[in-house]
Coordinates of C-alpha atoms and ligand atoms in Angstrom, one line a residue:
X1 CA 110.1 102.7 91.5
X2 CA 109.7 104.5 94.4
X3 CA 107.4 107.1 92.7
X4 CA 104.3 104.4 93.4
X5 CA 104.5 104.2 96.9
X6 CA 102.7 107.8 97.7
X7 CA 100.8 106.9 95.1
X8 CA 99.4 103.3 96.7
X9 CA 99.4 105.2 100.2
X10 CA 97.8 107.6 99.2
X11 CA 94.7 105.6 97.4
X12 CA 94.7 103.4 101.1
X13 CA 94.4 106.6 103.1
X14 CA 91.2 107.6 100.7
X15 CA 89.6 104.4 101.0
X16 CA 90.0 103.9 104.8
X17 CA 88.9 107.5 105.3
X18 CA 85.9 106.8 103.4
X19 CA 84.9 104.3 105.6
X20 CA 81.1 103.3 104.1
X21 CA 83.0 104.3 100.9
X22 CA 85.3 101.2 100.7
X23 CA 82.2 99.2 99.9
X24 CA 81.0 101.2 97.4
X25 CA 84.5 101.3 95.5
X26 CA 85.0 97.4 96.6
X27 CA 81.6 96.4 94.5
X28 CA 81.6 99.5 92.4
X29 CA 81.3 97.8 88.7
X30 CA 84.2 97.8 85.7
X31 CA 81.4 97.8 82.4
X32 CA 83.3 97.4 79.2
X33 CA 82.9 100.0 77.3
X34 CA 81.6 100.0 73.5
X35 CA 84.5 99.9 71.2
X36 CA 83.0 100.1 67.3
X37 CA 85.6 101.4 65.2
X38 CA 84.7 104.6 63.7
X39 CA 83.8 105.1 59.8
X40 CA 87.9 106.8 58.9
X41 CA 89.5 103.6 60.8
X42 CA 91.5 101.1 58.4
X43 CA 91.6 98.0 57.6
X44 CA 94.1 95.6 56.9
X45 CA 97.9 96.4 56.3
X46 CA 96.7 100.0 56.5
X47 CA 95.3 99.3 59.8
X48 CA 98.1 97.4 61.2
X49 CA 101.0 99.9 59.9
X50 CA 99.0 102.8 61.9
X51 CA 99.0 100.7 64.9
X52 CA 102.6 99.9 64.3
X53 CA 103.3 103.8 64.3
X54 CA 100.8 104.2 67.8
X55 CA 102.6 101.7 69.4
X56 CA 106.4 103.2 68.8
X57 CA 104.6 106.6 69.8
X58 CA 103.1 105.2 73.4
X59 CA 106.3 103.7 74.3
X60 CA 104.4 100.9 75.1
X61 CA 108.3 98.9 74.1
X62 CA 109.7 100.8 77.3
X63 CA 108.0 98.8 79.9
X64 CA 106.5 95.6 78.2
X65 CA 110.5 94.8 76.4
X66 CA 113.0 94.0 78.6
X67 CA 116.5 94.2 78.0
X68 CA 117.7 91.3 76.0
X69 CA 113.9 89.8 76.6
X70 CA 111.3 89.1 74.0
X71 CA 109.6 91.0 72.6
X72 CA 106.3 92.6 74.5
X73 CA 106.9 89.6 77.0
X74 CA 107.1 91.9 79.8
X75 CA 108.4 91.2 83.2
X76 CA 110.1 94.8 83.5
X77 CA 110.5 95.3 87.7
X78 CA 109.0 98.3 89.1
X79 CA 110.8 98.2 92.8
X80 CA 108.8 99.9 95.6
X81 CA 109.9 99.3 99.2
X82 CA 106.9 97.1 99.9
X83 CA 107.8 94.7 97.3
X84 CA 108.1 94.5 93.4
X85 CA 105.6 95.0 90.8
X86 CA 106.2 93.7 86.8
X87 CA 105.1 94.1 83.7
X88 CA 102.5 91.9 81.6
X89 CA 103.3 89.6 78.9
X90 CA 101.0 92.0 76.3
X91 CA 102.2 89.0 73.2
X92 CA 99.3 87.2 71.7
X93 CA 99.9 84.0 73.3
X94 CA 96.4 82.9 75.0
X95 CA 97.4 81.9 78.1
X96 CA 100.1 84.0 79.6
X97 CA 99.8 86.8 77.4
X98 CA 96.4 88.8 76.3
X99 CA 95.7 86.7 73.0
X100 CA 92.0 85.8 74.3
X101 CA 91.4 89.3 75.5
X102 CA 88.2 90.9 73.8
X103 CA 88.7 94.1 71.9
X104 CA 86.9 95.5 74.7
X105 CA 88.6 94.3 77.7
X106 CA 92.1 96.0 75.8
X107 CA 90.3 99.0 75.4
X108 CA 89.3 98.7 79.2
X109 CA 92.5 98.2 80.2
X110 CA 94.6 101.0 78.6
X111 CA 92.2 103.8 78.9
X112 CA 91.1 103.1 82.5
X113 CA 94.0 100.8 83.9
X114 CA 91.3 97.4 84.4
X115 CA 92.2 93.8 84.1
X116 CA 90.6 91.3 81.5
X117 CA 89.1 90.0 85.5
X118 CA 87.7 93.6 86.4
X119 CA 91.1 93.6 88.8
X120 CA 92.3 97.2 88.7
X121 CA 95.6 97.6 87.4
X122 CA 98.6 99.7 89.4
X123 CA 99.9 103.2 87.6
X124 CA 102.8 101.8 86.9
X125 CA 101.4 101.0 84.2
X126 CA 100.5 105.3 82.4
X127 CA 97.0 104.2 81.7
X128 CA 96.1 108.3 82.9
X129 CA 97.5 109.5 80.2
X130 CA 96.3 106.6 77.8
X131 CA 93.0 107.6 79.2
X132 CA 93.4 110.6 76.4
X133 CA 93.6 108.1 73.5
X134 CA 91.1 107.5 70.8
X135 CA 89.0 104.2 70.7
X136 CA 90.4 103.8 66.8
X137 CA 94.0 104.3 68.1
X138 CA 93.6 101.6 70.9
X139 CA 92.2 99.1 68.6
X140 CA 95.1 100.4 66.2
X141 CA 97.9 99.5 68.9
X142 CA 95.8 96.1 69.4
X143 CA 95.7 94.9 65.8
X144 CA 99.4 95.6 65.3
X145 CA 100.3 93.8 68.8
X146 CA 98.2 90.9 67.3
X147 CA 100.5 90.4 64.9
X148 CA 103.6 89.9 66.9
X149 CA 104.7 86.4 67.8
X150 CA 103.4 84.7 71.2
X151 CA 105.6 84.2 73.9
X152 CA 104.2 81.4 76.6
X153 CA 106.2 83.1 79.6
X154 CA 104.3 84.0 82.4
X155 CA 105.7 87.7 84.0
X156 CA 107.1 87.4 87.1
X157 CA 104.0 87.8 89.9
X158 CA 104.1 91.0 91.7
X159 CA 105.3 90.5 95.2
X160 CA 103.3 93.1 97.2
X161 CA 102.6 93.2 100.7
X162 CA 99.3 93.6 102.3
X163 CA 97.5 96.2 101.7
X164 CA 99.3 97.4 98.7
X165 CA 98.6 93.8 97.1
X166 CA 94.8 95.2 97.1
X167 CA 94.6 96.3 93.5
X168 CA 90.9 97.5 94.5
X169 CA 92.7 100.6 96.3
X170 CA 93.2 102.4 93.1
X171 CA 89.5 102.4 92.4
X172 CA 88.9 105.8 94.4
X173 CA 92.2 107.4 92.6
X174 CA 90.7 107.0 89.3
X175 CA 87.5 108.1 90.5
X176 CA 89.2 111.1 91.3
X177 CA 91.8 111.7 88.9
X178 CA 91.0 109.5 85.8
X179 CA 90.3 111.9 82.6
X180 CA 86.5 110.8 81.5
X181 CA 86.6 111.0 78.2
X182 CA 89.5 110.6 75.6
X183 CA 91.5 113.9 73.7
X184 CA 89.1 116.5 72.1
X185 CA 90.6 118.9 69.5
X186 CA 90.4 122.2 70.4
X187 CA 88.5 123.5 67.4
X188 CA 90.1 127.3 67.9
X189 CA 94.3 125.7 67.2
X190 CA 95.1 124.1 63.9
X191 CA 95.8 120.5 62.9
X192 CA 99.1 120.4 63.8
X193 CA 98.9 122.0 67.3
X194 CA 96.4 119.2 68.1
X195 CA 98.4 116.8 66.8
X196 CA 100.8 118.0 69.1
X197 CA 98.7 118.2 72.2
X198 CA 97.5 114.5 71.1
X199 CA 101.4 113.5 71.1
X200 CA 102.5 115.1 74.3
X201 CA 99.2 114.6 76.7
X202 CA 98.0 111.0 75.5
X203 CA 100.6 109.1 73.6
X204 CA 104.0 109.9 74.6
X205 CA 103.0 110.8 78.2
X206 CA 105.5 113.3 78.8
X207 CA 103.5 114.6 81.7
X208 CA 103.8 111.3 83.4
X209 CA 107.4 112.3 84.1
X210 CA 107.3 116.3 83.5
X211 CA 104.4 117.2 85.6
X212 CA 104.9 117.7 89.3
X213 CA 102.6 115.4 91.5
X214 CA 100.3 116.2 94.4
X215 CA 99.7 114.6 97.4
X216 CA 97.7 112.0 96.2
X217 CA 100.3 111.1 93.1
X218 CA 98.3 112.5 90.7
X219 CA 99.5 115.2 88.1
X220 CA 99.0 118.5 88.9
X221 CA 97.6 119.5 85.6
X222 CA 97.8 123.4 86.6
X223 CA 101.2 123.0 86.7
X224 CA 101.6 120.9 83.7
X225 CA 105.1 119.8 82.3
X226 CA 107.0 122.4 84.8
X227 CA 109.4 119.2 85.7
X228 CA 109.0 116.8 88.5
X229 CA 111.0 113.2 89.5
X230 CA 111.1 110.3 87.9
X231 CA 113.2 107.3 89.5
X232 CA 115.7 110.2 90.9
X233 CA 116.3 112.1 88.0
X234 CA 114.6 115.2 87.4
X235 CA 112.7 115.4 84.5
X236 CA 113.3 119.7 83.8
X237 CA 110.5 122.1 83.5
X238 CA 109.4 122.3 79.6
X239 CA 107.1 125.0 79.9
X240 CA 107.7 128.0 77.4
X241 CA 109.0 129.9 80.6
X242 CA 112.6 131.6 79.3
X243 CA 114.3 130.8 82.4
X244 CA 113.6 128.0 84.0
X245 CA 111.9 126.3 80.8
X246 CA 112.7 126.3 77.0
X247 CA 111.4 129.3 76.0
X248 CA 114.2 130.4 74.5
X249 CA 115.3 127.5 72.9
X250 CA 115.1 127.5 69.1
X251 CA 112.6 125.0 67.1
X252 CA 115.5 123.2 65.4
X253 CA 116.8 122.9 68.7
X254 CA 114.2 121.0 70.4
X255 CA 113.2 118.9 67.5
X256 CA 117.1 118.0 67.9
X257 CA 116.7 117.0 71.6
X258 CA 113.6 115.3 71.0
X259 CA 114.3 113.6 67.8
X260 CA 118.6 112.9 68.3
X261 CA 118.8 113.1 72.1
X262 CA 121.0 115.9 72.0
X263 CA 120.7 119.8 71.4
X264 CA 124.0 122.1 70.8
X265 CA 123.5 124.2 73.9
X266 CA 121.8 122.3 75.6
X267 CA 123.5 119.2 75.7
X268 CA 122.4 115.4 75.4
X269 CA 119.3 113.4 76.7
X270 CA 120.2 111.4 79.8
X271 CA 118.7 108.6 81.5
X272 CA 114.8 108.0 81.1
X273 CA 114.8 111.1 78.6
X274 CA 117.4 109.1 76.5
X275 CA 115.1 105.8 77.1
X276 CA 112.1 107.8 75.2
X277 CA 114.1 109.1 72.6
X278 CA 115.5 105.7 71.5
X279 CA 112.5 104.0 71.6
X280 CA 110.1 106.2 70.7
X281 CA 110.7 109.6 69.8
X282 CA 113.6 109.1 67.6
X283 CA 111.1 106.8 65.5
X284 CA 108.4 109.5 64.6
X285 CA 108.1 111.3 61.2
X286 CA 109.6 115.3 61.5
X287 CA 106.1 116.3 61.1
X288 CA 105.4 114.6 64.6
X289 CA 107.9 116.1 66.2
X290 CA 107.3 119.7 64.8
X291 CA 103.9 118.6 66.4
X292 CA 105.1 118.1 69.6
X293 CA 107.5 121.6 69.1
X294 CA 104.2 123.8 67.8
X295 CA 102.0 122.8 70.8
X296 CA 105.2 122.9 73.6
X297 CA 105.3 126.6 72.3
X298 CA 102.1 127.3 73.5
X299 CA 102.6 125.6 77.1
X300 CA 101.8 128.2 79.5
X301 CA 105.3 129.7 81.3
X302 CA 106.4 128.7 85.1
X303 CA 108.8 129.4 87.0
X304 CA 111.0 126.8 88.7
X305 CA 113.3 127.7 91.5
X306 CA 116.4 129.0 91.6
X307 CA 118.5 125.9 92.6
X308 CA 117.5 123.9 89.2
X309 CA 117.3 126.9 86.2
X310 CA 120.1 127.2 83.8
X311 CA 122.5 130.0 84.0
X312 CA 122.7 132.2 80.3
X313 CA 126.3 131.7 79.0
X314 CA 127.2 135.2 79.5
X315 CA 126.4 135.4 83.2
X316 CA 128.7 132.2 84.0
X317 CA 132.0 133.4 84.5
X318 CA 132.0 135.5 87.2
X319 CA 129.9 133.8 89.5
X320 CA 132.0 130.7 89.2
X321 CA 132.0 128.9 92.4
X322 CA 135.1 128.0 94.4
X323 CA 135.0 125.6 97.1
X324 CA 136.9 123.3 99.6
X325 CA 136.7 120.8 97.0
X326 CA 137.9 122.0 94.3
X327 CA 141.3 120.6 94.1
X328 CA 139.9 116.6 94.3
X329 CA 137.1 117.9 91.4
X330 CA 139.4 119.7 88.9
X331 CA 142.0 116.8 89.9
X332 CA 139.4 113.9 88.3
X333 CA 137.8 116.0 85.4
X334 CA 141.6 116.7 83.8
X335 CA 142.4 113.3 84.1
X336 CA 138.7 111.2 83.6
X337 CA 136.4 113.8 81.9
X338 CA 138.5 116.5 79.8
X339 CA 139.8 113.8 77.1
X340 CA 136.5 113.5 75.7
X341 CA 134.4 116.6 77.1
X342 CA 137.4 119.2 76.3
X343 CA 138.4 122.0 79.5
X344 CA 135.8 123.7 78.6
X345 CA 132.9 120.9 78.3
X346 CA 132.3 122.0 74.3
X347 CA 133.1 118.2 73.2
X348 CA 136.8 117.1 72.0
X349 CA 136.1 113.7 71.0
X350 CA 132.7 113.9 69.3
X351 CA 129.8 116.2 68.9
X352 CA 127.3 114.9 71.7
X353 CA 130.0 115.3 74.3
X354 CA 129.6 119.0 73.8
X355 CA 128.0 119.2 77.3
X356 CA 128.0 122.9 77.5
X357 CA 124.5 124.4 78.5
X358 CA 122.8 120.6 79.7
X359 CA 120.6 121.3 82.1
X360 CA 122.1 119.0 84.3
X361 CA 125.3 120.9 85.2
X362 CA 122.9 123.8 86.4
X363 CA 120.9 121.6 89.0
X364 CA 122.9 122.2 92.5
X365 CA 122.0 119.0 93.7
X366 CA 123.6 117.7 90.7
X367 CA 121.0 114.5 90.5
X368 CA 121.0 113.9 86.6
X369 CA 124.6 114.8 86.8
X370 CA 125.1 111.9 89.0
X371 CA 123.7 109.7 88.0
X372 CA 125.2 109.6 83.9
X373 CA 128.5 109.9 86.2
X374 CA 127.8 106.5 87.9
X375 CA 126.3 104.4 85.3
X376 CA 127.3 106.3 81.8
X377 CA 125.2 106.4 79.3
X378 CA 125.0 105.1 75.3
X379 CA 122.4 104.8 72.6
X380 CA 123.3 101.9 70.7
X381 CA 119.7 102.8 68.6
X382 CA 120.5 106.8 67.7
X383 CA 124.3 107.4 68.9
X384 CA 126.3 104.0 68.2
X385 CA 129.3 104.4 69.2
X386 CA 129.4 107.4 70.7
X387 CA 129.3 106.4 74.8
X388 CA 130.0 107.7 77.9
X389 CA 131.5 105.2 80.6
X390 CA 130.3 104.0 84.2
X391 CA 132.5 105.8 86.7
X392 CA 130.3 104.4 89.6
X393 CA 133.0 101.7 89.9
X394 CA 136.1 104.0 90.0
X395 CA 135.4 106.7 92.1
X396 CA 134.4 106.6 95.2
X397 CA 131.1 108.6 96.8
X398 CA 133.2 111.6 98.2
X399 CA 135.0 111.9 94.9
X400 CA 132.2 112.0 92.7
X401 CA 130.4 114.2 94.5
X402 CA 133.6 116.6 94.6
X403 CA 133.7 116.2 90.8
X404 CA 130.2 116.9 90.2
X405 CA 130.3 120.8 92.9
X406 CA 133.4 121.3 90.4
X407 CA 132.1 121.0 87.0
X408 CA 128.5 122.3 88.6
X409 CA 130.8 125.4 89.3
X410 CA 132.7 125.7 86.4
X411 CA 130.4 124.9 83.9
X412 CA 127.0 125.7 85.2
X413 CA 128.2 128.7 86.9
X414 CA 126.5 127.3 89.8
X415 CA 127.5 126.2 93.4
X416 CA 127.1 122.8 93.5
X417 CA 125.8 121.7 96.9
X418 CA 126.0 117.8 96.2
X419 CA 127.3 115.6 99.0
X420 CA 128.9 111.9 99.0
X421 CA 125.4 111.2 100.5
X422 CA 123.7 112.1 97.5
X423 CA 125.7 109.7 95.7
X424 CA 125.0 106.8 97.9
X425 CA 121.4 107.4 97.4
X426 CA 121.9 107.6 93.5
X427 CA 123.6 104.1 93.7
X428 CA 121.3 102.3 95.2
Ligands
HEC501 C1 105.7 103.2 82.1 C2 105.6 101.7 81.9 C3 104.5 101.2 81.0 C4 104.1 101.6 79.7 C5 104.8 102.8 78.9 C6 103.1 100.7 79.2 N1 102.8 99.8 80.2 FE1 101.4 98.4 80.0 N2 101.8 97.8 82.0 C7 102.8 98.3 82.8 C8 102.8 97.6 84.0 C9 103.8 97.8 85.2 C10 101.7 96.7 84.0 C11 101.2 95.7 85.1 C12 100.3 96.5 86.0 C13 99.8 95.6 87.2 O1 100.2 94.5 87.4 O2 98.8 96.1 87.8 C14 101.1 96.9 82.7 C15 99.9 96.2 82.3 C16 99.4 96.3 81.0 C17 98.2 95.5 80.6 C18 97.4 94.5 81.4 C19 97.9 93.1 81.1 C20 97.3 92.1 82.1 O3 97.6 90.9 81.9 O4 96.6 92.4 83.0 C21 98.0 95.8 79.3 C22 96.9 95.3 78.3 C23 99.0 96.8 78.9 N3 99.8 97.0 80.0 C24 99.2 97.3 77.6 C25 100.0 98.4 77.3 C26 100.0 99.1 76.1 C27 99.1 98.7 74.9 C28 100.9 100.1 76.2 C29 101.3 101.2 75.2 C30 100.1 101.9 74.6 C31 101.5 100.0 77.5 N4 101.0 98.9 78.2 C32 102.5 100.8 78.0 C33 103.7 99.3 82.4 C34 103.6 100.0 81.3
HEC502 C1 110.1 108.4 81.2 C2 110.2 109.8 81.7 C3 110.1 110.9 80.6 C4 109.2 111.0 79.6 C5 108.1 110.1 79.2 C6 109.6 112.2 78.9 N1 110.7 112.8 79.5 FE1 111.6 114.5 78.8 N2 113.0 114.3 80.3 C7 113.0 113.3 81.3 C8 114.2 113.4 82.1 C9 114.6 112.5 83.2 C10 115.0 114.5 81.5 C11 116.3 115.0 82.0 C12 117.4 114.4 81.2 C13 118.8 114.9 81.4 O1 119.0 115.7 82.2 O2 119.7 114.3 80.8 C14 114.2 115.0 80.4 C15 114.6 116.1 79.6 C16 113.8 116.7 78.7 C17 114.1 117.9 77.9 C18 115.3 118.8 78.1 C19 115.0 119.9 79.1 C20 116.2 120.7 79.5 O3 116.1 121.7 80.1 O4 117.4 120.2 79.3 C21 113.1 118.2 77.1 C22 113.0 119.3 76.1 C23 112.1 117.1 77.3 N3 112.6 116.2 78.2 C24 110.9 117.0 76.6 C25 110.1 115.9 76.6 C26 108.9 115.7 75.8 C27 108.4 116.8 74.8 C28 108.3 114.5 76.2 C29 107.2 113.8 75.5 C30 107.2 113.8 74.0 C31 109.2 113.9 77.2 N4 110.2 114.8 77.5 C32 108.9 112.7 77.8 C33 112.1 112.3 81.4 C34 111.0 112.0 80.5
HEC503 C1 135.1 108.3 76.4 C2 134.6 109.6 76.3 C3 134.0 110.3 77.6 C4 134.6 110.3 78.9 C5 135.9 109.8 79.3 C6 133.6 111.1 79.7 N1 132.5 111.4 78.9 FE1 130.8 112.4 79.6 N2 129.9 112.0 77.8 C7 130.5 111.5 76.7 C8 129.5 111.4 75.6 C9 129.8 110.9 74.2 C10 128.3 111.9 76.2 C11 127.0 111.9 75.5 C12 126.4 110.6 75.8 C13 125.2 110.3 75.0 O1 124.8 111.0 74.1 O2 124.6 109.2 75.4 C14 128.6 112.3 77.6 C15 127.7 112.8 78.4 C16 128.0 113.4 79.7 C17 127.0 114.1 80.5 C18 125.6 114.2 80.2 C19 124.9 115.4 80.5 C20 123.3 115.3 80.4 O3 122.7 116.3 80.3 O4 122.8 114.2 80.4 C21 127.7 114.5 81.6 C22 127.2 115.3 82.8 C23 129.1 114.0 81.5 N3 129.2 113.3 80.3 C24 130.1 114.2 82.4 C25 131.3 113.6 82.4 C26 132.3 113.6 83.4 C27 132.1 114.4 84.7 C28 133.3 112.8 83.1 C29 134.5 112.4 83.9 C30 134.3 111.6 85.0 C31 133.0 112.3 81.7 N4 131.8 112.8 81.3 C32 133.8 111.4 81.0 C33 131.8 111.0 76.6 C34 132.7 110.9 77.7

């Protein structure tokens, strides 16, 4: 995950500049903080079906499951160009998983990213965003994750180089950037918008991958959820702006993307978006999600540029692009993509290939489109069935990228500017 690596250079280039300051952050001391449940916390099954529900709702599943692994086991790689990090075994077993963790070391670790040993733990790991989450809801997630069955692996180690194996480096980032004090409702909104802001800031993170990041890696919170990166895709601007963010998508249609992956008109959930809609979104109860919708409304506009906003249907046709490659792109998309998509993208062979209006075929750099290209995509949790194959192995760099300036062109009313480059890059 290349997304660390500013991040880890950035927390060494503010520890080396503060010089004296390295001590300070070096011996600076983790207290654990008090962690009494409050009086409206509880107990038993009650207690564990709530953190059950908290648990689906952070995602925490997305990193701490593998594929095919057990569990909460962890090991999930997080690949930076300096070496690897993975994540924890989180499963009650005592010795390689956090059974003989305190309640307060737990709380310690999710809300300000700290070790059971005071060792500071990397952002890999969203704890800036868990920062925002209640001391009940954290002891919630623990007694549910107490009930789960130990697993006596030990994670892979991480295999960091020196300096960025100096976990003590991110002590002057969250100095910085860590939020003090967890979610607050905002007494003038109503239950539900708060609800909402709870979902969308603390527990499903969605400005870990929405929100742009500054220099230092941290979220740029004035420009909050008005898209950034996230492991080469682009994760679109969901502000309420009417161009370049949802604003003028319906509520019924973004509780469709959010809660089914896909949105007539605005086409299906790819990649990591797909990833939170399997495992966690798709899980909530409606009135979450109309959360979630209620507060997104209020999201203040911003504008993105040009190169990534969606064309409105009606402006498409003239403005269709032609270009050199255009014979090699139609060429493929008759014979590889039009079966299932239909000429004009709409969806022949079932609904969710009804691509028309996906964000992804309006981006000129074509990175989302890409990438589904290359490795396909499925959700064997909320679409069985219904799949989209790997081309990565049939086509060839030059080929895809000539597909993807076609279809950007002809379907996106855009002109594409993607190179067999690009395509290399997305492969790796
Ligand atoms: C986006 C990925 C991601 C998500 C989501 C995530 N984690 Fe983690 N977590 C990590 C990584 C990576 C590490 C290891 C960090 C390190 O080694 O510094 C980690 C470490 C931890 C640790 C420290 C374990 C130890 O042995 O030191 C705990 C506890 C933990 N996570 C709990 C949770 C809980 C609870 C949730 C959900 C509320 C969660 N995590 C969600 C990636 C994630
Ligand atoms: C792990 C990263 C990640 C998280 C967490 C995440 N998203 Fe996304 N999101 C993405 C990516 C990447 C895309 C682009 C998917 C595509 O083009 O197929 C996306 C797309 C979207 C879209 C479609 C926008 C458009 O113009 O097509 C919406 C709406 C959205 N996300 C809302 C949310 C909300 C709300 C949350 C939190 C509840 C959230 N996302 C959490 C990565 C993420
Ligand atoms: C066997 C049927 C099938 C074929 C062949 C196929 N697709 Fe798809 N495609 C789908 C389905 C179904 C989805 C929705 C996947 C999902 O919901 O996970 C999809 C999704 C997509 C998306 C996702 C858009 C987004 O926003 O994430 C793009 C882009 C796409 N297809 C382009 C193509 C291209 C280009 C080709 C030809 C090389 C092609 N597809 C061939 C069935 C197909």
């Amino acid at each position: 995950m290349k997304r660390f690596q500013k991040l880890i250079i950035a927390a060494a280039a503010v520890v080396c500049v503060g010089g004296a300051g390295a001590g300070f952050f070096f011996f600076w001391p983790h207290s654990l903080p008090d962690v009494s449940a409050s009086a409206l916390q509880p107990t038993g099954a009650a207690l564990i079906a709530r953190g059950e529900h908290l648990t689906i709702a952070a995602d925490c599943a997305a990193c701490h499951t593998t594929k095919g692994g057990k569990p909460f086991a962890g090991g999930l790689p997080f690949k930076l160009p300096f070496g690897t990090i993975y994540s924890s075994n989180i499963t009650t077993d005592p010795e390689h998983g956090i059974g003989a963790w305190s309640d307060a070391e737990f709380v310690r670790a999710v809300r300000s990213g700290v070790g059971a040993h005071g060792e500071n733990l990397y952002p890999a790991f969203p704890y800036a965003s868990y920062a925002l989450m209640t001391t009940d809801d954290i002891l919630a997630v623990r007694a549910y994750l107490r009930t789960l069955a130990p697993v006596s692996e030990d994670a892979p180690s991480n295999s960091l180089a020196f300096p960025f194996n100096q976990r003590w480096l991110m002590r002057g980032w969250n100095l910085l950037f860590l939020p003090s004090r967890p979610f607050e409702s905002n007494p003038s909104k109503d239950e539900q918008w708060n609800r909402g802001a709870y979902l969308v800031e603390a527990l499903e993170h969605c400005g870990e991958c929405h929100t742009p990041r500054g220099l230092m890696f941290q979220r740029k919170q004035s420009e909050a959820l008005s898209g950034s990166e996230v492991d080469g895709w682009k994760a679109w601007n969901i502000t309420s702006d009417p161009d370049s963010g949802i604003g003028l998508w319906t509520d019924g249609e973004i509780a469709s993307f959010l809660s089914k992956g896909h949105a007539n008109g605005h086409g299906p959930a790819g990649g990591p978006m797909r990833e939170a809609v399997g495992l966690s979104l798709s899980k909530l109860p409606t009135s979450d999600i109309e959360a979630i919708v209620a507060y997104l409304r209020t999201v203040p506009p911003i504008e993105s540029d040009e190169k990534v906003r969606v064309k409105r249907k009606s402006s498409i046709q003239d403005s269709s692009s032609k270009n050199s490659d255009e014979t090699l792109g139609s060429r493929i998309f008759a014979g590889a993509c039009v079966s299932c998509h239909g000429l004009g993208g709409d969806g022949l062979v079932n609904s969710r290939a009804n691509i028309i209006g996906a964000h992804a075929l309006a981006d000129v750099d074509g990175s989302n489109f890409i990438r589904v290209v290359l490795q396909g995509s499925s959700d064997s949790m909320v679409a069985p069935g219904r799949t989209m194959p790997a081309f990565g192995a049939i086509y060839n760099d030059a080929e895809i990228a000539a597909l993807a300036n076609f279809v950007i062109g002809e379907l996106g009313g855009k002109k594409g500017a993607v190179t067999a480059d690009d395509v290399a890059k997305a492969r790796e």
